[in-house]
Short mmCIF file of C-alpha atoms in Angstrom, two decimals:
data_model
loop_
_atom_site.label_atom_id
_atom_site.label_comp_id
_atom_site.label_asym_id
_atom_site.label_seq_id
_atom_site.Cartn_x
_atom_site.Cartn_y
_atom_site.Cartn_z
CA MET Q 15 -1.20 -54.48 -31.16
CA LYS Q 16 -4.07 -54.73 -27.82
CA HIS Q 17 -3.23 -51.40 -27.90
CA TYR Q 18 -5.05 -50.69 -31.06
CA LYS Q 19 -7.84 -53.57 -31.24
CA ARG Q 20 -9.53 -52.72 -27.62
CA LYS Q 21 -9.25 -48.97 -29.55
CA VAL Q 22 -11.34 -50.58 -32.65
CA LEU Q 23 -13.89 -52.08 -30.01
CA PHE Q 24 -14.08 -48.99 -27.95
CA LEU Q 25 -15.22 -47.20 -31.46
CA MET Q 26 -17.03 -49.87 -32.46
CA SER Q 27 -19.18 -50.03 -29.78
CA ILE Q 28 -19.70 -46.74 -29.88
CA ILE Q 29 -21.02 -46.23 -33.47
CA VAL Q 30 -22.94 -48.83 -32.30
CA ILE Q 31 -24.57 -47.02 -29.80
CA VAL Q 32 -25.56 -44.26 -31.18
CA ILE Q 33 -27.12 -45.67 -34.29
CA LEU Q 34 -29.03 -47.82 -31.47
CA ALA Q 35 -30.05 -44.11 -29.83
CA ILE Q 36 -30.84 -42.76 -33.30
CA TYR Q 37 -32.70 -45.59 -34.19
CA PHE Q 38 -35.01 -45.44 -31.47
CA SER Q 39 -35.34 -42.11 -30.92
CA GLU Q 40 -36.35 -41.81 -34.68
CA ASN Q 41 -39.14 -44.36 -33.55
CA ASN Q 42 -40.13 -42.36 -30.00
CA LEU Q 43 -40.34 -39.12 -31.90
CA LYS Q 44 -42.56 -41.00 -35.06
CA ILE Q 45 -44.62 -42.55 -31.89
CA SER Q 46 -45.28 -39.26 -30.38
CA TYR Q 47 -45.88 -37.56 -33.61
CA LYS Q 48 -48.68 -40.13 -34.18
CA TYR Q 49 -50.56 -40.08 -30.19
CA PHE Q 50 -49.99 -36.38 -30.42
CA ASN Q 51 -51.42 -35.62 -34.45
CA PRO Q 52 -55.11 -34.88 -34.89
CA PHE Q 53 -54.77 -34.67 -38.21
CA ILE Q 54 -53.81 -38.63 -38.84
CA GLU Q 55 -54.55 -38.48 -42.66
CA ASN Q 56 -56.43 -42.07 -44.50
CA GLU Q 57 -58.00 -42.30 -41.55
CA GLN Q 58 -61.31 -43.25 -41.30
CA VAL Q 59 -63.92 -44.01 -38.00
CA SER Q 60 -67.15 -45.73 -38.48
CA VAL Q 61 -69.55 -44.52 -36.43
CA GLU Q 62 -73.54 -46.55 -36.86
CA LYS Q 63 -76.10 -43.60 -38.23
CA GLN Q 64 -79.24 -43.76 -35.38
CA TYR Q 65 -82.23 -42.45 -35.71
CA VAL Q 66 -84.80 -40.83 -34.13
CA ILE Q 67 -88.99 -39.40 -33.83
CA PRO Q 68 -88.38 -35.67 -33.98
CA GLY Q 69 -90.79 -33.59 -31.32
CA GLY Q 70 -91.48 -30.32 -31.47
CA GLN Q 71 -94.87 -30.62 -30.06
CA THR Q 72 -95.61 -28.62 -27.06
CA ILE Q 73 -96.64 -30.35 -24.16
CA GLY Q 74 -97.89 -29.37 -20.10
CA VAL Q 75 -95.43 -30.34 -18.15
CA GLU Q 76 -96.14 -31.53 -13.77
CA LEU Q 77 -93.08 -32.76 -11.59
CA LYS Q 78 -93.82 -34.07 -8.14
CA THR Q 79 -90.99 -32.71 -5.91
CA LYS Q 80 -89.06 -35.36 -3.80
CA GLY Q 81 -90.06 -34.58 -0.49
CA ILE Q 82 -92.55 -30.42 -0.14
CA LEU Q 83 -89.38 -27.96 -1.05
CA VAL Q 84 -89.15 -25.43 0.96
CA VAL Q 85 -88.82 -21.86 -0.79
CA GLY Q 86 -88.81 -19.18 1.43
CA LEU Q 87 -88.59 -18.38 4.81
CA ALA Q 88 -90.69 -15.76 7.11
CA ASP Q 89 -91.39 -13.72 9.81
CA VAL Q 90 -94.74 -14.07 11.61
CA VAL Q 91 -96.12 -11.53 14.70
CA ASN Q 92 -97.18 -14.44 17.16
CA ASP Q 93 -99.36 -13.34 19.95
CA ASN Q 94 -98.01 -11.47 22.04
CA LYS Q 95 -97.25 -9.32 19.10
CA ILE Q 96 -93.80 -10.17 18.64
CA THR Q 97 -92.11 -11.17 15.32
CA THR Q 98 -90.01 -14.30 14.72
CA SER Q 99 -89.64 -17.56 12.41
CA PRO Q 100 -89.20 -21.37 13.83
CA ALA Q 101 -88.25 -22.82 11.07
CA LYS Q 102 -85.19 -19.97 10.83
CA GLU Q 103 -84.67 -19.68 14.14
CA ALA Q 104 -84.65 -23.86 14.15
CA GLY Q 105 -81.58 -23.30 11.20
CA MET Q 106 -84.03 -24.23 7.91
CA HIS Q 107 -82.40 -23.35 5.36
CA ILE Q 108 -84.37 -21.97 1.62
CA GLY Q 109 -83.61 -25.40 -0.22
CA ASP Q 110 -84.49 -27.77 2.48
CA LYS Q 111 -86.44 -31.06 1.04
CA ILE Q 112 -89.04 -31.97 4.01
CA MET Q 113 -89.38 -35.44 4.09
CA SER Q 114 -90.87 -36.35 7.59
CA VAL Q 115 -92.66 -35.34 10.98
CA ASP Q 116 -92.40 -37.70 13.74
CA ASN Q 117 -91.01 -40.01 11.57
CA LYS Q 118 -93.93 -40.01 9.29
CA PRO Q 119 -93.05 -38.95 5.46
CA PHE Q 120 -95.18 -36.56 4.10
CA SER Q 121 -94.99 -35.79 0.75
CA THR Q 122 -97.43 -33.45 0.07
CA THR Q 123 -97.83 -29.46 1.73
CA GLN Q 124 -101.71 -30.69 2.18
CA ASP Q 125 -100.92 -32.73 4.86
CA PHE Q 126 -98.63 -31.81 6.39
CA VAL Q 127 -100.94 -28.72 6.71
CA SER Q 128 -103.66 -31.37 7.71
CA TYR Q 129 -101.68 -32.89 10.34
CA ILE Q 130 -99.87 -30.22 12.04
CA ASN Q 131 -103.50 -28.53 12.57
CA LYS Q 132 -104.39 -31.84 13.61
CA GLU Q 133 -101.77 -31.99 16.17
CA GLY Q 134 -101.74 -28.66 17.47
CA ILE Q 135 -98.54 -26.29 19.20
CA ARG Q 136 -95.83 -28.69 20.49
CA GLU Q 137 -92.25 -29.20 19.29
CA TYR Q 138 -92.42 -31.42 16.29
CA ASN Q 139 -89.12 -33.96 14.64
CA ILE Q 140 -88.54 -31.91 11.20
CA GLU Q 141 -86.39 -34.42 8.66
CA VAL Q 142 -85.12 -32.84 5.91
CA GLU Q 143 -82.41 -33.19 3.50
CA ARG Q 144 -79.72 -30.77 2.30
CA ASN Q 145 -77.44 -31.63 -0.66
CA GLY Q 146 -77.56 -35.26 -0.15
CA ASN Q 147 -77.58 -35.11 4.12
CA ARG Q 148 -80.36 -35.52 6.57
CA ILE Q 149 -80.95 -33.91 9.15
CA GLN Q 150 -83.00 -33.44 11.91
CA LEU Q 151 -84.92 -29.64 12.51
CA LEU Q 152 -86.97 -29.55 16.43
CA ILE Q 153 -89.67 -26.89 15.44
CA THR Q 154 -92.10 -25.34 17.30
CA PRO Q 155 -94.77 -22.94 15.73
CA ILE Q 156 -96.39 -19.74 16.89
CA LYS Q 157 -99.92 -19.06 16.67
CA ARG Q 158 -100.23 -15.61 14.14
CA TYR Q 159 -101.50 -12.83 16.83
CA SER Q 160 -103.41 -11.62 13.45
CA THR Q 161 -105.55 -14.93 12.00
CA ASN Q 162 -105.02 -17.51 14.87
CA ASP Q 163 -103.22 -20.31 12.29
CA ILE Q 164 -100.24 -22.17 13.63
CA ILE Q 165 -97.33 -21.19 11.75
CA PHE Q 166 -93.78 -22.55 11.35
CA GLY Q 167 -92.40 -19.05 9.15
CA PHE Q 168 -91.69 -20.86 5.52
CA TRP Q 169 -92.95 -21.05 2.81
CA ALA Q 170 -93.11 -24.38 -0.09
CA ARG Q 171 -94.12 -26.26 -2.57
CA ASP Q 172 -94.86 -30.25 -3.39
CA ASN Q 173 -95.30 -29.54 -6.97
CA ILE Q 174 -94.26 -27.56 -10.49
CA ALA Q 175 -95.90 -27.32 -14.24
CA GLY Q 176 -95.26 -26.05 -16.69
CA ILE Q 177 -95.67 -26.14 -20.87
CA GLY Q 178 -92.67 -26.83 -22.79
CA THR Q 179 -91.62 -28.95 -26.44
CA ILE Q 180 -90.55 -32.20 -27.22
CA THR Q 181 -86.93 -32.68 -28.95
CA TYR Q 182 -87.19 -36.57 -29.75
CA ILE Q 183 -88.22 -39.68 -29.63
CA ASP Q 184 -86.60 -43.21 -29.39
CA PRO Q 185 -88.24 -45.31 -31.99
CA GLU Q 186 -87.85 -48.68 -30.63
CA THR Q 187 -87.33 -47.72 -26.54
CA TYR Q 188 -90.00 -45.32 -26.29
CA GLU Q 189 -88.20 -42.95 -24.36
CA PHE Q 190 -88.04 -39.27 -24.97
CA SER Q 191 -86.11 -36.04 -24.26
CA ALA Q 192 -88.00 -32.41 -23.40
CA VAL Q 193 -87.32 -29.21 -22.99
CA ALA Q 194 -83.57 -29.00 -23.54
CA HIS Q 195 -82.25 -27.54 -20.11
CA GLY Q 196 -83.17 -28.26 -16.35
CA ILE Q 197 -85.81 -27.19 -15.23
CA THR Q 198 -85.89 -24.95 -11.13
CA ASP Q 199 -87.33 -23.29 -9.16
CA SER Q 200 -88.71 -19.88 -9.85
CA ASP Q 201 -87.91 -19.73 -5.92
CA THR Q 202 -84.52 -21.74 -5.53
CA GLY Q 203 -83.01 -21.29 -8.19
CA GLU Q 204 -82.03 -24.97 -8.46
CA LEU Q 205 -82.55 -27.57 -10.31
CA ILE Q 206 -86.09 -29.75 -8.84
CA ASP Q 207 -85.15 -33.07 -7.38
CA ILE Q 208 -88.09 -34.88 -9.14
CA ASP Q 209 -90.19 -37.53 -6.89
CA SER Q 210 -92.27 -38.59 -10.24
CA GLY Q 211 -93.97 -36.56 -13.17
CA SER Q 212 -95.69 -36.33 -16.26
CA ILE Q 213 -96.51 -34.92 -19.96
CA SER Q 214 -99.37 -34.45 -21.09
CA LYS Q 215 -100.93 -32.39 -24.26
CA ALA Q 216 -101.61 -28.53 -23.91
CA ASN Q 217 -104.12 -26.42 -25.09
CA ILE Q 218 -102.29 -23.11 -26.38
CA THR Q 219 -104.88 -19.57 -25.82
CA ASN Q 220 -102.51 -16.88 -26.60
CA ILE Q 221 -98.66 -16.24 -27.94
CA LYS Q 222 -96.98 -12.87 -25.73
CA SER Q 223 -94.20 -11.93 -28.20
CA GLY Q 224 -91.01 -11.72 -26.70
CA LYS Q 225 -89.05 -8.17 -26.99
CA LYS Q 226 -85.28 -6.73 -25.74
CA GLY Q 227 -85.41 -6.71 -21.93
CA GLU Q 228 -88.88 -8.91 -21.91
CA PRO Q 229 -88.99 -12.70 -23.24
CA GLY Q 230 -92.14 -13.50 -24.52
CA GLU Q 231 -93.94 -17.56 -23.91
CA ILE Q 232 -97.26 -19.55 -24.61
CA ILE Q 233 -99.62 -19.21 -22.88
CA GLY Q 234 -102.06 -22.23 -22.25
CA PHE Q 235 -103.52 -25.06 -19.79
CA ILE Q 236 -102.28 -29.18 -18.84
CA LEU Q 237 -105.12 -31.20 -20.62
CA LYS Q 238 -106.37 -33.06 -18.13
CA ASP Q 239 -108.15 -36.97 -18.18
CA ASN Q 240 -107.13 -39.14 -20.79
CA ASN Q 241 -103.98 -36.88 -22.38
CA LYS Q 242 -101.87 -38.07 -20.37
CA LEU Q 243 -98.74 -38.74 -23.42
CA GLY Q 244 -96.77 -40.67 -21.19
CA SER Q 245 -94.56 -40.28 -17.75
CA VAL Q 246 -91.23 -37.94 -16.20
CA ARG Q 247 -88.34 -40.31 -14.85
CA GLN Q 248 -85.59 -37.32 -14.83
CA ASN Q 249 -84.79 -33.72 -14.16
CA THR Q 250 -81.35 -33.22 -15.42
CA PRO Q 251 -79.30 -29.99 -16.64
CA PHE Q 252 -80.55 -30.83 -20.14
CA GLY Q 253 -83.85 -31.39 -20.02
CA ILE Q 254 -87.06 -34.16 -18.43
CA THR Q 255 -86.32 -37.88 -19.65
CA GLY Q 256 -89.00 -40.47 -19.56
CA VAL Q 257 -91.30 -42.55 -21.72
CA ILE Q 258 -93.60 -42.08 -23.96
CA ASN Q 259 -97.40 -44.44 -23.16
CA GLU Q 260 -97.75 -46.71 -25.78
CA LYS Q 261 -101.02 -46.03 -26.09
CA SER Q 262 -100.16 -42.05 -26.99
CA LEU Q 263 -97.59 -42.95 -29.61
CA SER Q 264 -100.04 -41.77 -32.18
CA TYR Q 265 -100.15 -38.77 -31.64
CA PHE Q 266 -96.44 -38.32 -32.75
CA SER Q 267 -95.35 -38.66 -36.34
CA ASN Q 268 -94.25 -42.08 -36.84
CA ASN Q 269 -90.36 -39.82 -39.63
CA LEU Q 270 -87.38 -40.84 -38.29
CA VAL Q 271 -84.23 -38.14 -38.69
CA GLU Q 272 -80.61 -39.13 -38.53
CA ILE Q 273 -78.82 -37.66 -35.45
CA GLY Q 274 -76.53 -35.61 -36.89
CA ARG Q 275 -73.13 -35.61 -34.47
CA ARG Q 276 -71.82 -32.39 -33.47
CA ASP Q 277 -68.82 -31.77 -36.45
CA THR Q 278 -71.22 -32.11 -39.07
CA ILE Q 279 -73.06 -29.24 -37.93
CA GLN Q 280 -72.19 -26.31 -39.45
CA VAL Q 281 -73.18 -21.84 -39.66
CA GLY Q 282 -75.59 -22.02 -42.11
CA PRO Q 283 -79.63 -22.41 -42.70
CA ALA Q 284 -81.06 -24.44 -40.54
CA LYS Q 285 -84.96 -25.53 -39.64
CA ILE Q 286 -86.87 -25.42 -36.48
CA LEU Q 287 -90.16 -27.90 -35.54
CA SER Q 288 -92.24 -26.06 -33.61
CA CYS Q 289 -95.88 -26.01 -32.85
CA LEU Q 290 -98.10 -23.39 -32.02
CA ASP Q 291 -101.17 -23.56 -32.82
CA ASP Q 292 -103.34 -26.80 -34.22
CA GLU Q 293 -99.43 -28.26 -36.25
CA ILE Q 294 -96.20 -28.33 -36.27
CA LYS Q 295 -93.88 -25.89 -38.29
CA GLU Q 296 -90.70 -25.92 -40.14
CA TYR Q 297 -89.39 -22.52 -39.29
CA ASN Q 298 -85.92 -21.14 -40.74
CA ILE Q 299 -83.49 -20.06 -38.41
CA GLU Q 300 -78.97 -19.03 -39.38
CA ILE Q 301 -77.21 -21.46 -36.67
CA VAL Q 302 -74.88 -18.69 -36.66
CA LYS Q 303 -72.00 -19.12 -34.14
CA THR Q 304 -70.62 -23.00 -32.59
CA TYR Q 305 -68.73 -23.95 -30.06
CA TYR Q 306 -65.76 -26.95 -29.98
CA GLN Q 307 -67.00 -28.40 -26.45
CA SER Q 308 -66.01 -31.88 -25.70
CA ARG Q 309 -68.01 -32.27 -22.66
CA PRO Q 310 -71.93 -31.13 -21.82
CA THR Q 311 -72.90 -27.84 -21.69
CA ASP Q 312 -76.93 -26.32 -22.24
CA LYS Q 313 -75.16 -23.53 -24.68
CA SER Q 314 -73.56 -25.17 -27.79
CA PHE Q 315 -74.19 -22.87 -30.55
CA VAL Q 316 -75.73 -19.72 -31.29
CA ILE Q 317 -78.98 -19.79 -33.22
CA LYS Q 318 -81.13 -16.61 -35.27
CA ILE Q 319 -84.86 -16.77 -36.29
CA VAL Q 320 -84.46 -15.61 -39.65
CA ASP Q 321 -87.95 -17.09 -40.21
CA GLU Q 322 -90.29 -13.62 -41.45
CA GLU Q 323 -93.84 -15.61 -40.39
CA LEU Q 324 -92.40 -17.25 -36.82
CA LEU Q 325 -91.14 -13.82 -35.85
CA SER Q 326 -94.37 -12.28 -36.65
CA LEU Q 327 -96.14 -14.71 -34.50
CA THR Q 328 -93.31 -14.34 -31.46
CA ASN Q 329 -90.54 -12.51 -32.27
CA GLY Q 330 -88.60 -14.85 -32.39
CA ILE Q 331 -87.92 -17.21 -29.21
CA ILE Q 332 -90.43 -17.19 -26.42
CA GLN Q 333 -90.59 -19.83 -23.48
CA GLY Q 334 -92.36 -22.77 -24.17
CA MET Q 335 -90.27 -23.56 -26.82
CA SER Q 336 -87.32 -24.98 -25.60
CA GLY Q 337 -86.54 -27.68 -26.45
CA CYS Q 338 -88.15 -27.75 -30.04
CA PRO Q 339 -85.80 -29.71 -32.13
CA ILE Q 340 -83.57 -28.26 -34.77
CA ILE Q 341 -82.79 -29.86 -38.85
CA GLN Q 342 -79.60 -29.27 -40.14
CA ASN Q 343 -79.38 -31.21 -43.72
CA ASP Q 344 -82.48 -33.16 -42.98
CA LYS Q 345 -80.39 -34.66 -39.63
CA LEU Q 346 -81.27 -33.62 -36.09
CA VAL Q 347 -78.60 -31.70 -35.00
CA GLY Q 348 -79.75 -30.59 -32.29
CA ALA Q 349 -82.36 -28.43 -29.39
CA VAL Q 350 -83.78 -24.71 -28.37
CA THR Q 351 -82.59 -24.27 -24.89
CA HIS Q 352 -81.70 -20.26 -23.94
CA VAL Q 353 -82.89 -16.99 -25.63
CA PHE Q 354 -80.67 -14.17 -25.57
CA MET Q 355 -82.57 -10.87 -23.31
CA ASN Q 356 -81.48 -8.68 -25.63
CA ASP Q 357 -82.37 -9.38 -28.59
CA PRO Q 358 -84.99 -12.75 -28.61
CA THR Q 359 -84.53 -13.52 -32.65
CA LYS Q 360 -81.54 -14.92 -31.13
CA GLY Q 361 -80.66 -18.16 -29.10
CA TYR Q 362 -78.97 -20.87 -27.86
CA GLY Q 363 -79.25 -24.52 -28.43
CA ILE Q 364 -77.88 -27.38 -26.99
CA TYR Q 365 -76.21 -30.82 -29.84
CA ILE Q 366 -78.68 -33.40 -29.50
CA GLU Q 367 -75.03 -35.89 -28.38
CA TRP Q 368 -76.19 -34.37 -25.52
CA LEU Q 369 -78.90 -35.16 -24.88
CA LEU Q 370 -78.75 -37.99 -25.87
CA ASP Q 371 -75.64 -39.41 -23.73
CA GLU Q 372 -77.59 -37.46 -20.49
CA SER Q 373 -80.39 -39.91 -21.66
CA HIS Q 374 -78.49 -43.34 -21.82
CA GLN Q 375 -75.75 -42.77 -18.43
CA LYS Q 376 -79.41 -41.62 -16.23
CA LYS Q 377 -80.91 -44.33 -17.87
CA SER Q 378 -78.12 -47.20 -16.40
CA ASN Q 379 -78.39 -45.53 -13.08
CA LEU Q 380 -81.52 -46.51 -12.72
#
C-alpha cells in the first residue's frame, strides 16, 4: 500500500512539473513573440506635431577655419638651387591646423606671413592640431631662389565661402539649418572644422546648367554691409547650423510647415523650394526611391526633377541648391543634398529628421 501511494505521489509530481513547464514556456513564448514582432496591432504611438519655417532662400556662406588649415605641401628651390620642403621634412601633413607659432596664437594667414617676414630666417616652433591631438613642429624656412621670399613649403587658407540654400528656421529659437551636407575643403576633401561663420544675402548673377559628368552651379556673390542674416555655429556632416539675427527675421516667411517623419515619406510627387532669381518658387519633383535608415546619412532617398521650368533653367540639380526644402503632402520631409554625376536631373535627399536630430545634438553639446 505504501509502495502504491509513493507511485501516485511520484506521478502527480511529474504531472505538476509538466503543467508548470508548459505554462511558463507558453508565457515566455508569448512574451518573446510580443517583444520581437514588428507588426503589433492596435498600438498607437502619439508623436507631437512639430512646425518650422520653410527655407528656400539662396544665401552666401562664409566660414572661418579653426586655426590656419594646411591644404598642400610644396617643394621649393632655395638660394643654393637645391629643391627642398622644410614643412614636409619637419613632419607637417596636409589637413594640419596651425594653432600657434612660438606659443603665439594665429588665426589668419595674413598675420602668420606678417610675423614671419618680421622675424626672418630662423627656427620656428609651430603647433598644429591633427586628429584632435596637438603636435609641436620645429621648422626653419628658406629663401626662395627666384624671389627671395621666406618660404616654409606649404599652402594654407583660413576661410571658405560659397552659395547654398536654407532648409528651415525654428520659429521659437530662430535656429536654422542650411546646405544639408557638410562643407568640405576643396583640396583636402575633409569636413572643415570652423571657428566661426556667417550667412548673408546673395546676389545671383548667372545660372550654369548641369550636364552629364559636369555639375552646374548658381553663380553669384555675397552681399556685404547690412546684408548679414545670421551666424554659423556648427559645420556638421549634414550641413551648417546657426542662429538668424532677430532683425533679419522679416526677410523670411511667417508661414509654418509641419515636419513629416521619415515613415510618412512616399514614392511619388513632391516639390522643392528654390530661389533662382528674386523669389522662392515651388518646383515639381518625383521621389523615386526611399531607403530604410535607423541612423543618419545624407543619402536617404532619390529624387528626380520633372518641372519643365526648372529643367529649362538648370537642367536639374546644380551646386547651390543643396539644402532646398522638399515638401510632400504639405509636410517638410527632407532637403536636397547631392546630384547624380551621370544624370543631373536626379539626386539625393536627406530625411528632415536627421537635420533636426543633428541640430538638437549639437545644441546640447555647446
